[in-house]
Every structure is written in C-alpha cells, then in structure tokens.
Short mmCIF file of C-alpha atoms and ligand atoms in Angstrom, two decimals:
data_model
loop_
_atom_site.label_atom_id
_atom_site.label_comp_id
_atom_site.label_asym_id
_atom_site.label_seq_id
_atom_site.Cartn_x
_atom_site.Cartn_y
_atom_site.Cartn_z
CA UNK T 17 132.62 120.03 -29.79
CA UNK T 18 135.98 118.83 -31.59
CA UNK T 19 135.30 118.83 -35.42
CA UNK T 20 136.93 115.53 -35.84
CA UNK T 21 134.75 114.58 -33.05
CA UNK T 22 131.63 115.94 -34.80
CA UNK T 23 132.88 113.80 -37.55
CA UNK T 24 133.37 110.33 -36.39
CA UNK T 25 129.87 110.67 -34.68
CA UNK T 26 128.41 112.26 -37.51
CA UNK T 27 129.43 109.17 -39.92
CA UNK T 28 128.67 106.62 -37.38
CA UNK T 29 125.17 107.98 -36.64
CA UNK T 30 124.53 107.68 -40.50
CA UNK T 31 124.60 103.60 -39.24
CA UNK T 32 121.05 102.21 -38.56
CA UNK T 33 120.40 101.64 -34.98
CA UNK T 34 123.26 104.20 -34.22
CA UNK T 35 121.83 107.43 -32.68
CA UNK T 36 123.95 109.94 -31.66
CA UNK T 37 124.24 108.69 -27.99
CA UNK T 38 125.99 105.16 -28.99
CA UNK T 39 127.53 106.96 -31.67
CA UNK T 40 129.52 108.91 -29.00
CA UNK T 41 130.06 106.11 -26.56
CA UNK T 42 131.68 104.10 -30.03
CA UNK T 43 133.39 106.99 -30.77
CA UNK T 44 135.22 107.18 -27.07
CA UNK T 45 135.80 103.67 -27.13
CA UNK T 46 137.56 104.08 -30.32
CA UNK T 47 139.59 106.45 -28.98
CA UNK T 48 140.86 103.38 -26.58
CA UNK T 49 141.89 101.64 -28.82
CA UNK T 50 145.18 100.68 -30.43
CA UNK T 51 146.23 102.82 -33.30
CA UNK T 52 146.66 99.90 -35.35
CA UNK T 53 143.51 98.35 -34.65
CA UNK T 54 141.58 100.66 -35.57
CA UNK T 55 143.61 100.75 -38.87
CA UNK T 56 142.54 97.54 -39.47
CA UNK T 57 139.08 98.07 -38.76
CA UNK T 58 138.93 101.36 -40.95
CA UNK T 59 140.18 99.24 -43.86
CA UNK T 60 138.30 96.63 -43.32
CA UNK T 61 135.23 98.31 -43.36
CA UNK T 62 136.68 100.48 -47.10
CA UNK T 63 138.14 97.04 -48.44
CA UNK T 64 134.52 95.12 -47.44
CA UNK T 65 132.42 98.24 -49.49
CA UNK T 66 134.85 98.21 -52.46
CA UNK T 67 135.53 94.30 -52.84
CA UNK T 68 133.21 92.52 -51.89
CA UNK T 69 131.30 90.46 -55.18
CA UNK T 70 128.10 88.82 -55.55
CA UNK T 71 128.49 85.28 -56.31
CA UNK T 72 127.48 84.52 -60.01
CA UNK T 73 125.78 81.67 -59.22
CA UNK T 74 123.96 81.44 -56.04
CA UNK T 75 124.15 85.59 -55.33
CA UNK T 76 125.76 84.88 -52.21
CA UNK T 77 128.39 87.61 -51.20
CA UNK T 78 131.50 86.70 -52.05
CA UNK T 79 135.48 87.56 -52.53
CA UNK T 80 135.68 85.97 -55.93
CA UNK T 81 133.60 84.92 -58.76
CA UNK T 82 131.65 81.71 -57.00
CA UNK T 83 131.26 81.90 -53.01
CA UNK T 84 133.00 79.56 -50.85
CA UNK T 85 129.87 77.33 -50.36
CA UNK T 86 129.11 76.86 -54.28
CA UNK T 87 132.50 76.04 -54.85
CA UNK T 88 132.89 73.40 -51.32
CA UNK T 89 132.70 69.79 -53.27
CA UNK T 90 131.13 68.18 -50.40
CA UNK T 91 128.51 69.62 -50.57
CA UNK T 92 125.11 68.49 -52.10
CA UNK T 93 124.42 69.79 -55.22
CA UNK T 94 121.67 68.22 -55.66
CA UNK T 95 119.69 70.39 -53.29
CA UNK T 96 119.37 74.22 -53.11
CA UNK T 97 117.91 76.49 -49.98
CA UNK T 98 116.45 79.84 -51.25
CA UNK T 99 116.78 82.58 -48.76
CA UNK T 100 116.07 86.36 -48.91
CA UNK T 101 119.03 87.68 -48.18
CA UNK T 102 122.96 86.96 -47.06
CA UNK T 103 121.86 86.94 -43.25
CA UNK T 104 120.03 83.95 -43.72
CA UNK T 105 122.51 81.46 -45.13
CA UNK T 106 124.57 82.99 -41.92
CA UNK T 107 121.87 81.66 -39.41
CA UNK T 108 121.07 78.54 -41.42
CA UNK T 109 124.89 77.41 -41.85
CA UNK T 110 125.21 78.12 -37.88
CA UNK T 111 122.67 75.25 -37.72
CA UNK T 112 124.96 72.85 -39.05
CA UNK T 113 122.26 70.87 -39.58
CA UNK T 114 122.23 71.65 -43.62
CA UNK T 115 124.78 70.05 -46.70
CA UNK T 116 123.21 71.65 -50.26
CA UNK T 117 123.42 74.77 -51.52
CA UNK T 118 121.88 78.02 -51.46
CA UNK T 119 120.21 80.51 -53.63
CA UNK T 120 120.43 84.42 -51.99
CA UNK T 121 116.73 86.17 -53.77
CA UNK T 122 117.92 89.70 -52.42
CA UNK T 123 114.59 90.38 -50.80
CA UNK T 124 111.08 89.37 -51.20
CA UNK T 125 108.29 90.82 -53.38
CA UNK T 126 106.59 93.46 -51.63
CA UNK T 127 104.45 95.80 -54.05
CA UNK T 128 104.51 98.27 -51.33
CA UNK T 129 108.03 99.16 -51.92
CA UNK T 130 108.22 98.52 -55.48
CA UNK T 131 109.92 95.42 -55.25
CA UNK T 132 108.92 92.94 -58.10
CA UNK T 133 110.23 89.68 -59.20
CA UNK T 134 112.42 91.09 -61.67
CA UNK T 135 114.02 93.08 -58.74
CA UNK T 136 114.92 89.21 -57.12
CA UNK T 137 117.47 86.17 -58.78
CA UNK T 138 115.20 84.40 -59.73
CA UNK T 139 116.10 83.93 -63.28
CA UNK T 140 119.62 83.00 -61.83
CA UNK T 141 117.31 80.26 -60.01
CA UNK T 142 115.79 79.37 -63.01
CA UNK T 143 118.77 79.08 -64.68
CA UNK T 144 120.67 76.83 -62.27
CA UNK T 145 118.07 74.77 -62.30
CA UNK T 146 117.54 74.55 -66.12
CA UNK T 147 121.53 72.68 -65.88
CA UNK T 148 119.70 69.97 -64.22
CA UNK T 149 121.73 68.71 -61.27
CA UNK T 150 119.53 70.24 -58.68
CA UNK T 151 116.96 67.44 -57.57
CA UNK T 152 115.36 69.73 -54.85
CA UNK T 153 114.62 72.96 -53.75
CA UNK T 154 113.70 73.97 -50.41
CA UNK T 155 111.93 77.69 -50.12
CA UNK T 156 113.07 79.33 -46.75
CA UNK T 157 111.54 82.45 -46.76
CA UNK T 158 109.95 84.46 -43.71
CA UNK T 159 106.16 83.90 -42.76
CA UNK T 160 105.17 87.35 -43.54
CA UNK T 161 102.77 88.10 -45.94
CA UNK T 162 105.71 89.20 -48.90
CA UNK T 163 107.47 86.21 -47.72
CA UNK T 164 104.36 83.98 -48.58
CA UNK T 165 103.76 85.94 -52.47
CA UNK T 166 107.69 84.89 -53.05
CA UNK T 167 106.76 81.41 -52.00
CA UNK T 168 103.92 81.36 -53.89
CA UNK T 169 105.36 83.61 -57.15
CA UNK T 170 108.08 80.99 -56.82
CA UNK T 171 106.53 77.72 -56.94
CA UNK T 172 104.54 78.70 -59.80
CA UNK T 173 107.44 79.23 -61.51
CA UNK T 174 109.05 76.07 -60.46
CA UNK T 175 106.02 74.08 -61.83
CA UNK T 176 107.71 74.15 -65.35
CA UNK T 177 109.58 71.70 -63.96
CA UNK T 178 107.38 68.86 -62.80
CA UNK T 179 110.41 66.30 -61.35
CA UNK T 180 111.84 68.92 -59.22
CA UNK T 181 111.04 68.69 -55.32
CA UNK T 182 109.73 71.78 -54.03
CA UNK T 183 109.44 72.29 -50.24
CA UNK T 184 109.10 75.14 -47.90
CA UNK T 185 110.35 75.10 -44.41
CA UNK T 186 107.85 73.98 -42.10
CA UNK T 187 105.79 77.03 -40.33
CA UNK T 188 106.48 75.92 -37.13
CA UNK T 189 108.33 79.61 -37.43
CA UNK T 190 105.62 81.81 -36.36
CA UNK T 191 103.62 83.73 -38.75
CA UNK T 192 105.37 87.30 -39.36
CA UNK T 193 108.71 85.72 -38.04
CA UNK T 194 111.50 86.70 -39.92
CA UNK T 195 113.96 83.33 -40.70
CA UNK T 196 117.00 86.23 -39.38
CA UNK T 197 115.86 86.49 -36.41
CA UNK T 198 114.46 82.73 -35.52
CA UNK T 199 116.92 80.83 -33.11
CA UNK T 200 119.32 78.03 -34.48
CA UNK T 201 116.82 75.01 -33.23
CA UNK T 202 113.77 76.31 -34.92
CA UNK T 203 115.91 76.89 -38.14
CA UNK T 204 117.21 73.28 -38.19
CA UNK T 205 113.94 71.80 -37.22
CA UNK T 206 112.02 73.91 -39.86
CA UNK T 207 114.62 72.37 -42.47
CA UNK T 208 113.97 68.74 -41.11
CA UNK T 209 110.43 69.02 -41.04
CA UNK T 210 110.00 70.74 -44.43
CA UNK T 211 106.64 70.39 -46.29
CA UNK T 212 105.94 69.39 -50.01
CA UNK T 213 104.28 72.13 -52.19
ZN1 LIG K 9 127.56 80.82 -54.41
#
C-alpha cells in the first residue's frame, strides 16, 4: 500500500467511529475531490484545533472572548440553560423554541471516571449568578444516573440562593437518554414542560 495512503487512513482511523474500512472509502473520496477543497477542509480542521476559545462566561466554544449567544442582546438574560457539553446547546438552539442563555458544565460527575465537580464550570455558574441578573436556571442534563448526581450536586449548590428558579427539564426524555441524541420535539417540549426543584 502507498505510504501516503497508509497515512491519510492511518490519521483518519485515529477518528472515533472511523475504522479502517470508512477510513479508506474517506480517503478515496478525498482523492475526488477538488484540490482546493480539500485545502480548505485541511485548514479548517488545523485552524478549528488551534483557535478555537472557550467562552469566559458561559464555556461555550467560541472564536473570541464571549460566544456569539452571550453576547446576542436579544436574548434573555435573565434565564440560563445548563448543558453538559457544546452538542447540546447545538440541539437545543435547533429547537428554536429557547431565548436565554446557556451555561456549557463540560461533562457530568461520574466517580467512575474521576470526574468531580471541580472538573465541571460550575464555579463559573456560581459566579454568573452571584452578578444577579439571572432570575432562572433551567438544569438540562441527561437522565442517566451521572446526569441525575449533577442535577442533584447542582441544586444543592443553587440553594444558597433561595430567589433563584431552579428547574430541570421535564423527564418525559427517557431515563438513560442522552439530551444529544433526543429529537428536536422532545427537546422543546422538555423545556416547556420543565419542573420546579
Ligand atoms: Zn457564552
């Protein structure tokens, strides 16, 4: 086989969900391609891994210093939507169904893979909140049983602050359902239909 060959499936492999098989099929198709496309796609993918920020308040990625959505001024600040990761605020935007802001944790506490709370933003949530503009926030984290000790680790933590509205989703997303992965109705209706804590 062609060493540059080798190569290219080699580094796309290293992808998860790649095995060598689609690997090779991407590989030919690249091959297809127009020279300059695949420019742009090589840099892309460089100028993505070496510029991309995290947004320093809502941990969002972002291009600059505060994310698109912290920054929109018609949106509700008054609200914030915690989420576990980027993906999330993806699927929950495509619902179109939600105005506030969000707060990206970065994962949920799983003592299984030696993630804690000090591993999440949530001292960035703390901290947003402690400026006192946000009136509610709504937990939207997955029904598995991590998902539920970062709801619960969560609203304990939000009790300091006994005039703040805390809600979670409603669980009409099945139990061990991961909010990724849930289609755009069930988002928006678990958003509408959220319950007090
Ligand atoms: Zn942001």
């Amino acid at each position: 086989m062609s060493k540059l060959l080798e190569d290219i499936v080699g580094e796309l492999s290293r992808l998860p969900g790649i095995g060598r098989r689609t690997a090779l099929r991407l590989s030919m198709h690249i091959l297809r391609m127009e020279a300059g496309s695949v420019e742009r796609m090589a840099e892309a993918i460089a100028r993505f891994r070496t510029e991309i920020r995290y947004c320093t308040r809502c941990n969002n990625l972002s291009d600059t210093d505060i994310c698109p959505i912290c920054r929109d001024g018609e949106r509700d600040r008054t609200i914030v939507c915690v989420v576990e990761q980027v993906g999330d605020v993806l699927s929950i935007e495509n619902t179109r169904q939600y105005k506030g802001l969000y707060h990206v944790l970065g994962g949920v506490i799983s003592p299984m893979q030696g993630i804690g709370p000090s591993d999440l933003k949530i001292d960035l949530l703390l901290d947003n909140i402690a400026r006192g503009e946000i009136k509610e926030v709504i937990l939207a984290l997955s029904t598995t049983v991590e998902g539920e000790t970062t709801l619960f680790y969560i609203s304990r933590r939000l009790a300091q602050h006994p005039d703040l509205k805390v809600t979670s989703i409603a669980r009409g997303i099945g139990f061990g359902d991961e909010i990724e992965y849930a289609d755009e109705l069930t988002i928006a209706h678990a958003i509408h239909n959220r319950i007090p804590l």
